PDB file of C-alpha atoms in Angstrom:
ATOM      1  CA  UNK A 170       0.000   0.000   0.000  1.00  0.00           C
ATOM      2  CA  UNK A 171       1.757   3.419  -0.934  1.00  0.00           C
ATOM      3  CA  UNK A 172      -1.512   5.596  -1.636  1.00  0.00           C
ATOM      4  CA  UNK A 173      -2.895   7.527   1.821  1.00  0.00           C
ATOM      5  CA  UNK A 174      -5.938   6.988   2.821  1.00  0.00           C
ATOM      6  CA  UNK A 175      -8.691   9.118   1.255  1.00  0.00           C
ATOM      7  CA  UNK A 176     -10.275  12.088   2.810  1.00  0.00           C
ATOM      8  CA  UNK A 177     -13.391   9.745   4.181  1.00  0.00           C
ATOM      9  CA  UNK A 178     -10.991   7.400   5.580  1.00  0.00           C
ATOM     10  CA  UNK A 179      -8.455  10.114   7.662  1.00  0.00           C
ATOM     11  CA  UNK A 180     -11.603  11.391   8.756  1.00  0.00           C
ATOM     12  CA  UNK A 181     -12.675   8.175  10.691  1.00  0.00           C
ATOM     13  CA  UNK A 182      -9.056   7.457  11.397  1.00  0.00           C
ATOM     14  CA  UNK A 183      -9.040  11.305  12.845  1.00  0.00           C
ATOM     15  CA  UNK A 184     -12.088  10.109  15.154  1.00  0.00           C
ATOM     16  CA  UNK A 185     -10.932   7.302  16.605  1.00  0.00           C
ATOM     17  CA  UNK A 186     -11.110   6.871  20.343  1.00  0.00           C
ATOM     18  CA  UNK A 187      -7.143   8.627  21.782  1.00  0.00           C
ATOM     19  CA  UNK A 188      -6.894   5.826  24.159  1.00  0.00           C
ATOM     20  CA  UNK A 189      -7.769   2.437  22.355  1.00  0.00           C
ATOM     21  CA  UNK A 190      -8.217   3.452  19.233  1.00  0.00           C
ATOM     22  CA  UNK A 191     -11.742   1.994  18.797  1.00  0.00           C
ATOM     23  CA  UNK A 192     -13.027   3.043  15.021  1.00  0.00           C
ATOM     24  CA  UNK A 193     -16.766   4.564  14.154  1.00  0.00           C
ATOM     25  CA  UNK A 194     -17.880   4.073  10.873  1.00  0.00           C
ATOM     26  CA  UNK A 195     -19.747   2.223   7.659  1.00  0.00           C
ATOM     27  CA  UNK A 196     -19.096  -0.700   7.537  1.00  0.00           C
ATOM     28  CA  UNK A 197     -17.010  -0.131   3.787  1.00  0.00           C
ATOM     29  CA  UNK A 198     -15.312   2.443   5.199  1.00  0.00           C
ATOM     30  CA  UNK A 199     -14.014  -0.383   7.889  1.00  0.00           C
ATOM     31  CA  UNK A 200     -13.370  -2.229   5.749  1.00  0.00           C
ATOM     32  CA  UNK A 201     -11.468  -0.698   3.468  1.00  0.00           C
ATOM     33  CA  UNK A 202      -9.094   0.504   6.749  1.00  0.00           C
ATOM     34  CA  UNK A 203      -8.928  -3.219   7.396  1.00  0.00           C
ATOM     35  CA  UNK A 204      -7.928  -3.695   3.784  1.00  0.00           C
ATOM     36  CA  UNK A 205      -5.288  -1.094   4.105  1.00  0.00           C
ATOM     37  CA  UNK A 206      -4.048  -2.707   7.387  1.00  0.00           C
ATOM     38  CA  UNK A 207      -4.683   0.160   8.992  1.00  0.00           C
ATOM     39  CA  UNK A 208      -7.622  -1.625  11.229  1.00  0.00           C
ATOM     40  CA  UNK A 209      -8.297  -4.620  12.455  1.00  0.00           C
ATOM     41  CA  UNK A 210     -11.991  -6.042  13.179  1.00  0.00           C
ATOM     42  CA  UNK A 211     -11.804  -7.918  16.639  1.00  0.00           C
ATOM     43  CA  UNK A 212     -12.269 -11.648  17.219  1.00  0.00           C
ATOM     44  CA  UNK A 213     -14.892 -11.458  19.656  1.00  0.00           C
ATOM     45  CA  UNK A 214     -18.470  -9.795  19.902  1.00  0.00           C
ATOM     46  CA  UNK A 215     -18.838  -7.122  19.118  1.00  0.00           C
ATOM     47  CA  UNK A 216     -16.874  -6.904  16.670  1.00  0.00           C
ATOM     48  CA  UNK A 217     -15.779  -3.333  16.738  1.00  0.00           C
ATOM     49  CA  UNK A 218     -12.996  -2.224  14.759  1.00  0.00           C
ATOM     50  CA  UNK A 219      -9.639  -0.743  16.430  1.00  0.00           C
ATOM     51  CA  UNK A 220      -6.609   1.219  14.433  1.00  0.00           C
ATOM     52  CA  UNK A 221      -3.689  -0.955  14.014  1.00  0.00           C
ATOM     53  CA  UNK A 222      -0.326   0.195  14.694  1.00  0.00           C
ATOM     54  CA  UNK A 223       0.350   1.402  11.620  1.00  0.00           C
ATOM     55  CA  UNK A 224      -3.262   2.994  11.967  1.00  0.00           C
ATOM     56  CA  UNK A 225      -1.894   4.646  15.364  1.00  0.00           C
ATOM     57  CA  UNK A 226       0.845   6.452  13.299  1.00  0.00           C
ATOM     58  CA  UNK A 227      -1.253   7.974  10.403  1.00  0.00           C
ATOM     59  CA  UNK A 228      -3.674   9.527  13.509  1.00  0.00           C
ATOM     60  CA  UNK A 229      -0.209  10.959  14.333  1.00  0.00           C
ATOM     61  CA  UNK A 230       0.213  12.524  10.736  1.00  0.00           C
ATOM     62  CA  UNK A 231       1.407  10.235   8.942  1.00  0.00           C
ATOM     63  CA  UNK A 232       0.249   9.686   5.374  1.00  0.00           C
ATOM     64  CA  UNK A 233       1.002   5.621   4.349  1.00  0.00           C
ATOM     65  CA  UNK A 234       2.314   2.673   6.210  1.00  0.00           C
ATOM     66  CA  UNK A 235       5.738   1.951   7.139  1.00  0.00           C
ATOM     67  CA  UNK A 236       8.057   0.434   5.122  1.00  0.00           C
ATOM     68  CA  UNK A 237       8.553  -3.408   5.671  1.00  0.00           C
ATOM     69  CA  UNK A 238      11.890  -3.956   7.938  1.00  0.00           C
ATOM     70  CA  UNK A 239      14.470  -6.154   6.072  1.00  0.00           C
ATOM     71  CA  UNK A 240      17.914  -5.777   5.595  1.00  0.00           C
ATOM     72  CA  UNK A 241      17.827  -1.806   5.706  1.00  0.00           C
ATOM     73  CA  UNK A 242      15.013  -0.214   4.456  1.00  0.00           C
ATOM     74  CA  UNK A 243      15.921   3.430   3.173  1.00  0.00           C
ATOM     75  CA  UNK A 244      13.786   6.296   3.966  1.00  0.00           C
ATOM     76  CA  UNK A 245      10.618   7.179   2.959  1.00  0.00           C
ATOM     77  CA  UNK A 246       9.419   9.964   4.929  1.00  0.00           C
ATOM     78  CA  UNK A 247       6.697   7.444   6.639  1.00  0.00           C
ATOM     79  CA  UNK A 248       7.388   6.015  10.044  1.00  0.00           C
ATOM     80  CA  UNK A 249       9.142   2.835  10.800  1.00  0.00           C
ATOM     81  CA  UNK A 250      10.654   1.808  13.435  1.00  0.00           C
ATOM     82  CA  UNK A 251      14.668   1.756  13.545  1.00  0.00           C
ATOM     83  CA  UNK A 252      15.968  -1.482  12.387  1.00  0.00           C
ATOM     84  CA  UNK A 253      19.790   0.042  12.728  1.00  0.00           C
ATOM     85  CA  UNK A 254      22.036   0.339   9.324  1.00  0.00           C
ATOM     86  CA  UNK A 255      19.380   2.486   7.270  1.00  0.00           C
ATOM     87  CA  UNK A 256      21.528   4.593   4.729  1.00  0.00           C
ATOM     88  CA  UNK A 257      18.760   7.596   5.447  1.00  0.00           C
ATOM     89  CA  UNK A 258      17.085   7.554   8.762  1.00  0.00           C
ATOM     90  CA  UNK A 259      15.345   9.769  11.218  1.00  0.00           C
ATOM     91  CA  UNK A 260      17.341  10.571  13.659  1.00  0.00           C
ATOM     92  CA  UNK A 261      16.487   9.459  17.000  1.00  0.00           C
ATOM     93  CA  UNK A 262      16.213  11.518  20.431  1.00  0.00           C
ATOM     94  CA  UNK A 263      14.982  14.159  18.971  1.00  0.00           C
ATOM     95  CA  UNK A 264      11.493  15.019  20.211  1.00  0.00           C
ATOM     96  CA  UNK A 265       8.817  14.386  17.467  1.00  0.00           C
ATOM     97  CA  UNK A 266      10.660  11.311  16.645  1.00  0.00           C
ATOM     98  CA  UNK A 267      10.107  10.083  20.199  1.00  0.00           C
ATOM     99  CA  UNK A 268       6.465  11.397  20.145  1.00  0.00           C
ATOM    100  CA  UNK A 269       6.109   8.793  17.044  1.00  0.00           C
ATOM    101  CA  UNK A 270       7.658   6.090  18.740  1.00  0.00           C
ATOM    102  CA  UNK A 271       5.904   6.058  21.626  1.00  0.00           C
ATOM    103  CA  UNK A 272       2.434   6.585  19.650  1.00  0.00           C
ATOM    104  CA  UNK A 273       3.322   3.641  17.833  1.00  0.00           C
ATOM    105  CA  UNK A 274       4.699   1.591  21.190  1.00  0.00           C
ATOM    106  CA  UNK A 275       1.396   2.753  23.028  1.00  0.00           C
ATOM    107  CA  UNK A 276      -0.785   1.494  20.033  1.00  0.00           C
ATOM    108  CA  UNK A 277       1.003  -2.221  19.713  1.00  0.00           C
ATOM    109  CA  UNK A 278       0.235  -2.583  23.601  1.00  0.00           C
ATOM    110  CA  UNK A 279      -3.050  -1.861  22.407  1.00  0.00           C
ATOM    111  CA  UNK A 280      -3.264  -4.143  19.987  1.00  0.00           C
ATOM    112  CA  UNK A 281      -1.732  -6.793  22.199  1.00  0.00           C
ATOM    113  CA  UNK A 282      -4.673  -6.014  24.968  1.00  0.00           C
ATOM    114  CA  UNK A 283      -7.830  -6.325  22.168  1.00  0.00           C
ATOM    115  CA  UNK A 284      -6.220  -9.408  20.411  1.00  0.00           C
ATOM    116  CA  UNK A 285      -4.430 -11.497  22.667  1.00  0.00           C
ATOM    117  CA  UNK A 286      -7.333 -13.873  24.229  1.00  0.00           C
ATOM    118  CA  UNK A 287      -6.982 -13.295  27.407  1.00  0.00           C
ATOM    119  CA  UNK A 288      -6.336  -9.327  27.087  1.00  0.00           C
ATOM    120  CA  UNK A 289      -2.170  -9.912  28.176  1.00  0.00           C
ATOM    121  CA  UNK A 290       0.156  -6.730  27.091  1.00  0.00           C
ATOM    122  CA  UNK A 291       3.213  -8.455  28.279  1.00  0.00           C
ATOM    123  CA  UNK A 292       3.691 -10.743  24.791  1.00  0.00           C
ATOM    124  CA  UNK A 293       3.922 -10.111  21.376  1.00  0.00           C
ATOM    125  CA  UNK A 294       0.392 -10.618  19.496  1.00  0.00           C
ATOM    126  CA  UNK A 295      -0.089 -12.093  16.121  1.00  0.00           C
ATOM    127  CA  UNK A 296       0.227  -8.604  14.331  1.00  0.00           C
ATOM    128  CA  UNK A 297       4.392  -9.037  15.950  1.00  0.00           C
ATOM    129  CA  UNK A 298       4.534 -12.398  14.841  1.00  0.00           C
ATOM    130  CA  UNK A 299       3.708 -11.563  11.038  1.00  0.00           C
ATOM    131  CA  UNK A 300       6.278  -7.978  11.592  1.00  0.00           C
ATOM    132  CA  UNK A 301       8.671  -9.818  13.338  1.00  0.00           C
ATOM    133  CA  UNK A 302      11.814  -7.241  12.678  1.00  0.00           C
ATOM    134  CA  UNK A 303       9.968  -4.222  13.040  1.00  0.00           C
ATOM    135  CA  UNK A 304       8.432  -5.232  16.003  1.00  0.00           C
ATOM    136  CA  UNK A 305      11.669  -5.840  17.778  1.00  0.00           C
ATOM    137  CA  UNK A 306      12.898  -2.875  16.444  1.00  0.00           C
ATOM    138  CA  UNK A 307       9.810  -0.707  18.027  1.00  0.00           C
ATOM    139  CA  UNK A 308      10.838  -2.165  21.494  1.00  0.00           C
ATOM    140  CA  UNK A 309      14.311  -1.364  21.419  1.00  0.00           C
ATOM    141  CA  UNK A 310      13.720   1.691  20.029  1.00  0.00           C
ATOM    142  CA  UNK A 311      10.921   2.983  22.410  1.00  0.00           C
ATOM    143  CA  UNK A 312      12.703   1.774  25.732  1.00  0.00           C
ATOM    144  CA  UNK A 313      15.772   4.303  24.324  1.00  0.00           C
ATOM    145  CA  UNK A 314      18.292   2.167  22.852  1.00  0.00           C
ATOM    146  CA  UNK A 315      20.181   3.727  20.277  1.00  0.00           C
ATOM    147  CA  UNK A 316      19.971   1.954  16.466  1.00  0.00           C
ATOM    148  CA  UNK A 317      23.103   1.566  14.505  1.00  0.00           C
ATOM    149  CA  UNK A 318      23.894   4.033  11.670  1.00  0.00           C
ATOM    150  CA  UNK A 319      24.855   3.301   7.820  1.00  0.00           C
ATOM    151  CA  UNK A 320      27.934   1.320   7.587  1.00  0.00           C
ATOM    152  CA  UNK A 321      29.278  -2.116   8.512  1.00  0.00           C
ATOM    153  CA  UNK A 322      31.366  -0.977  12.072  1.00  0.00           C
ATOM    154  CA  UNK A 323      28.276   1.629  13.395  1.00  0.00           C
ATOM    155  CA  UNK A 324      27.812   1.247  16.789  1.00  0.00           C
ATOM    156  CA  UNK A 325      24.493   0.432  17.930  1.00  0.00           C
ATOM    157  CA  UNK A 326      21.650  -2.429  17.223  1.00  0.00           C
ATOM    158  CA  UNK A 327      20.689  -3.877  14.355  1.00  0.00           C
ATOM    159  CA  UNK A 328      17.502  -6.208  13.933  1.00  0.00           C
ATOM    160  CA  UNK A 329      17.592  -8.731  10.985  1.00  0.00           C
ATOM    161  CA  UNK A 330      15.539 -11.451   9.815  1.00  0.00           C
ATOM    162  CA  UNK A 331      16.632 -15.107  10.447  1.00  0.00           C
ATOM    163  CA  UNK A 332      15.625 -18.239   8.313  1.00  0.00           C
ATOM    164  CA  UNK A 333      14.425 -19.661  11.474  1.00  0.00           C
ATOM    165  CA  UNK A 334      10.975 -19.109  11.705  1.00  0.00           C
ATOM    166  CA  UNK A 335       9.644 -16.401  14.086  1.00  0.00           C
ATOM    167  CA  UNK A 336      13.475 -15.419  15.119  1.00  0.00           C
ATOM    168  CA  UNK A 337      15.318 -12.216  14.812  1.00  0.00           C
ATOM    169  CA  UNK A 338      18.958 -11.691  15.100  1.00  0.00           C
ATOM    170  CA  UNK A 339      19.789  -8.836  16.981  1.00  0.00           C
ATOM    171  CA  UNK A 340      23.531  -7.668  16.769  1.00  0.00           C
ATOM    172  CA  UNK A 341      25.316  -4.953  18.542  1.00  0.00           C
ATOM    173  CA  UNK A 342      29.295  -5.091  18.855  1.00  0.00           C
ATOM    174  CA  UNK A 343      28.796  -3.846  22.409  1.00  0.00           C
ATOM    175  CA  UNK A 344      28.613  -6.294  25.223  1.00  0.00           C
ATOM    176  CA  UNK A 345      27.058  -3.969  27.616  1.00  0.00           C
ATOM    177  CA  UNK A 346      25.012  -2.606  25.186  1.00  0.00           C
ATOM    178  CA  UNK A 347      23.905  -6.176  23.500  1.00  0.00           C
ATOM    179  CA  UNK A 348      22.808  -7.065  27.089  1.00  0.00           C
ATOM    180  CA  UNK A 349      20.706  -4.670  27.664  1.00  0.00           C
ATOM    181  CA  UNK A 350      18.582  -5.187  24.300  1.00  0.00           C
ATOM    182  CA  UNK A 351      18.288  -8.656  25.699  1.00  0.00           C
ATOM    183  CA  UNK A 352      16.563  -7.363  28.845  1.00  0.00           C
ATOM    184  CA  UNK A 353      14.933  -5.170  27.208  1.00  0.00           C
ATOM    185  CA  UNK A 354      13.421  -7.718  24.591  1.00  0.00           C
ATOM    186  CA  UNK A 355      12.328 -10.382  27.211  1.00  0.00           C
ATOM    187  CA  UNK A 356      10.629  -7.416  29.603  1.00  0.00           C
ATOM    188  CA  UNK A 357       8.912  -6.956  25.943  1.00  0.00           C
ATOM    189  CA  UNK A 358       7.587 -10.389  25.778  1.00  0.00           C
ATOM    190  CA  UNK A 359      10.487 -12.021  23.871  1.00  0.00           C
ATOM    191  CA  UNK A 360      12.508 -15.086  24.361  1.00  0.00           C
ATOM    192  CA  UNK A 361      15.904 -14.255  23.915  1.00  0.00           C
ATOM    193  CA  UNK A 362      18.602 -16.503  23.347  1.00  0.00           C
ATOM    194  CA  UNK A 363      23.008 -15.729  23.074  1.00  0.00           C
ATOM    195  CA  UNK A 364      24.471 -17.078  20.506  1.00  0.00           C
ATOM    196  CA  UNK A 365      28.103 -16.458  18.674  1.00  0.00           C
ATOM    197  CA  UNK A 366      28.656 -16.650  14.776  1.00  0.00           C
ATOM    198  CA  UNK A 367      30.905 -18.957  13.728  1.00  0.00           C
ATOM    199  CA  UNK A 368      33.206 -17.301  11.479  1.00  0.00           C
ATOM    200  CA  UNK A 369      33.821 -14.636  13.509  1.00  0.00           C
ATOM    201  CA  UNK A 370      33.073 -14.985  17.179  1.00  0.00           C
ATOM    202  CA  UNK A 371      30.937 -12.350  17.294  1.00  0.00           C
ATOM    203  CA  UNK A 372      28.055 -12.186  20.043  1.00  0.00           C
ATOM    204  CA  UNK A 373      24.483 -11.879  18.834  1.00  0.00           C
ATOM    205  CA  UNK A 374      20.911 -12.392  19.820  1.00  0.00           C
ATOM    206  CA  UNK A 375      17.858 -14.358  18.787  1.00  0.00           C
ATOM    207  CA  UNK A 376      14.572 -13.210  19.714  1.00  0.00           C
ATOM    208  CA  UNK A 377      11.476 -15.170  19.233  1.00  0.00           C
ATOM    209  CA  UNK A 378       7.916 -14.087  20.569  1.00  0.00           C
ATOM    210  CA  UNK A 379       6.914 -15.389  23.534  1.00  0.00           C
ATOM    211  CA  UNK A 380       3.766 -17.759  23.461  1.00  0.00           C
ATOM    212  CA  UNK A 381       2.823 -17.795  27.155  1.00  0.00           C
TER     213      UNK A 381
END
């Protein structure tokens, strides 16, 4: 999706409830958000319709979703979060950057509380499970940890995508700093593993979401 929504559809985004993010509308209009992935319809009666994360940041101003995390995504003027090694990036710390990232961290709780069956914030939901890199990436980012910069020997993390399936390699060259992602990650709901690569000895993590 790389169109913004349409002027009937920011308007209904534009009314949604501050704190959950609850959705009032026809029932196209829902379901064209949902379409967009900027809604979701909930499991369980009745029904209503809540903004997704990526729903959570256009309320905020922004005009398309973010860009799928991979291997670095470049720039696009939309929000992502900071996977670390982007050749053009927001930069981070400053303040409407952390406004966004805590809009979008306050919105995936969210999410986790109206889709998770039994209402639990403290593990990843389904929408983290299909995002797996940005997701990680949106903890680390919102509890203040500082993403890596363009360039093989930045300092800082990096989130990548594994083969294994729902895993994430998170490196950073500094122990301290590596540590505290992994405490970070597991108060997020992650199960975090240390592991060392085996050409070079380097330290890195793999974070899977936790199930219970």
């Amino acid at each position: 999706m790389t169109r913004p929504p349409t002027a009937a559809q920011r308007r209904v985004i534009d009314a949604a409830d501050p704190v959950t993010g609850r959705l009032r509308g026809t029932e196209a209009q829902l379901a064209a958000l949902v379409k967009r992935g900027l809604a979701f319809r909930h499991p369980r009666p009745p029904h209503d319709h809540f903004l997704t994360p990526e729903g959570h940041r256009v309320r905020q101003g922004v005009t398309g979703p973010p860009e799928p995390a991979g291997e670095a995504p470049a720039s696009t003027g939309v929000f992502t979060a900071r996977v670390g090694g982007e050749e053009t990036a927001p930069e981070t710390g400053r303040p409407v950057r952390l406004r966004e990232v805590h809009s979008a961290w306050q919105g995936l709780l969210e999410l986790r509380r109206m889709t998770n069956p039994d209402g639990a914030v403290d593990r990843p939901c389904g929408w983290e499970r299909k995002h797996l890199a940005e997701a990680a990436a949106l903890a680390l980012e919102a509890a203040g940890h500082r993403p890596a910069g363009p360039g093989p020997g930045a300092s800082g993390y990096r989130v990548r995508t594994t083969p294994q399936p729902e895993a994430v390699a998170v490196h950073e060259p500094d122990g301290e700093a590596l540590r505290a992602c992994a405490a970070t990650l597991e108060g997020a709901g992650w199960q975090v593993s240390d592991h060392r690569e085996p050409r070079t000895g380097n330290r890195y993590l793999l974070a899977s979401p936790r199930r219970a």
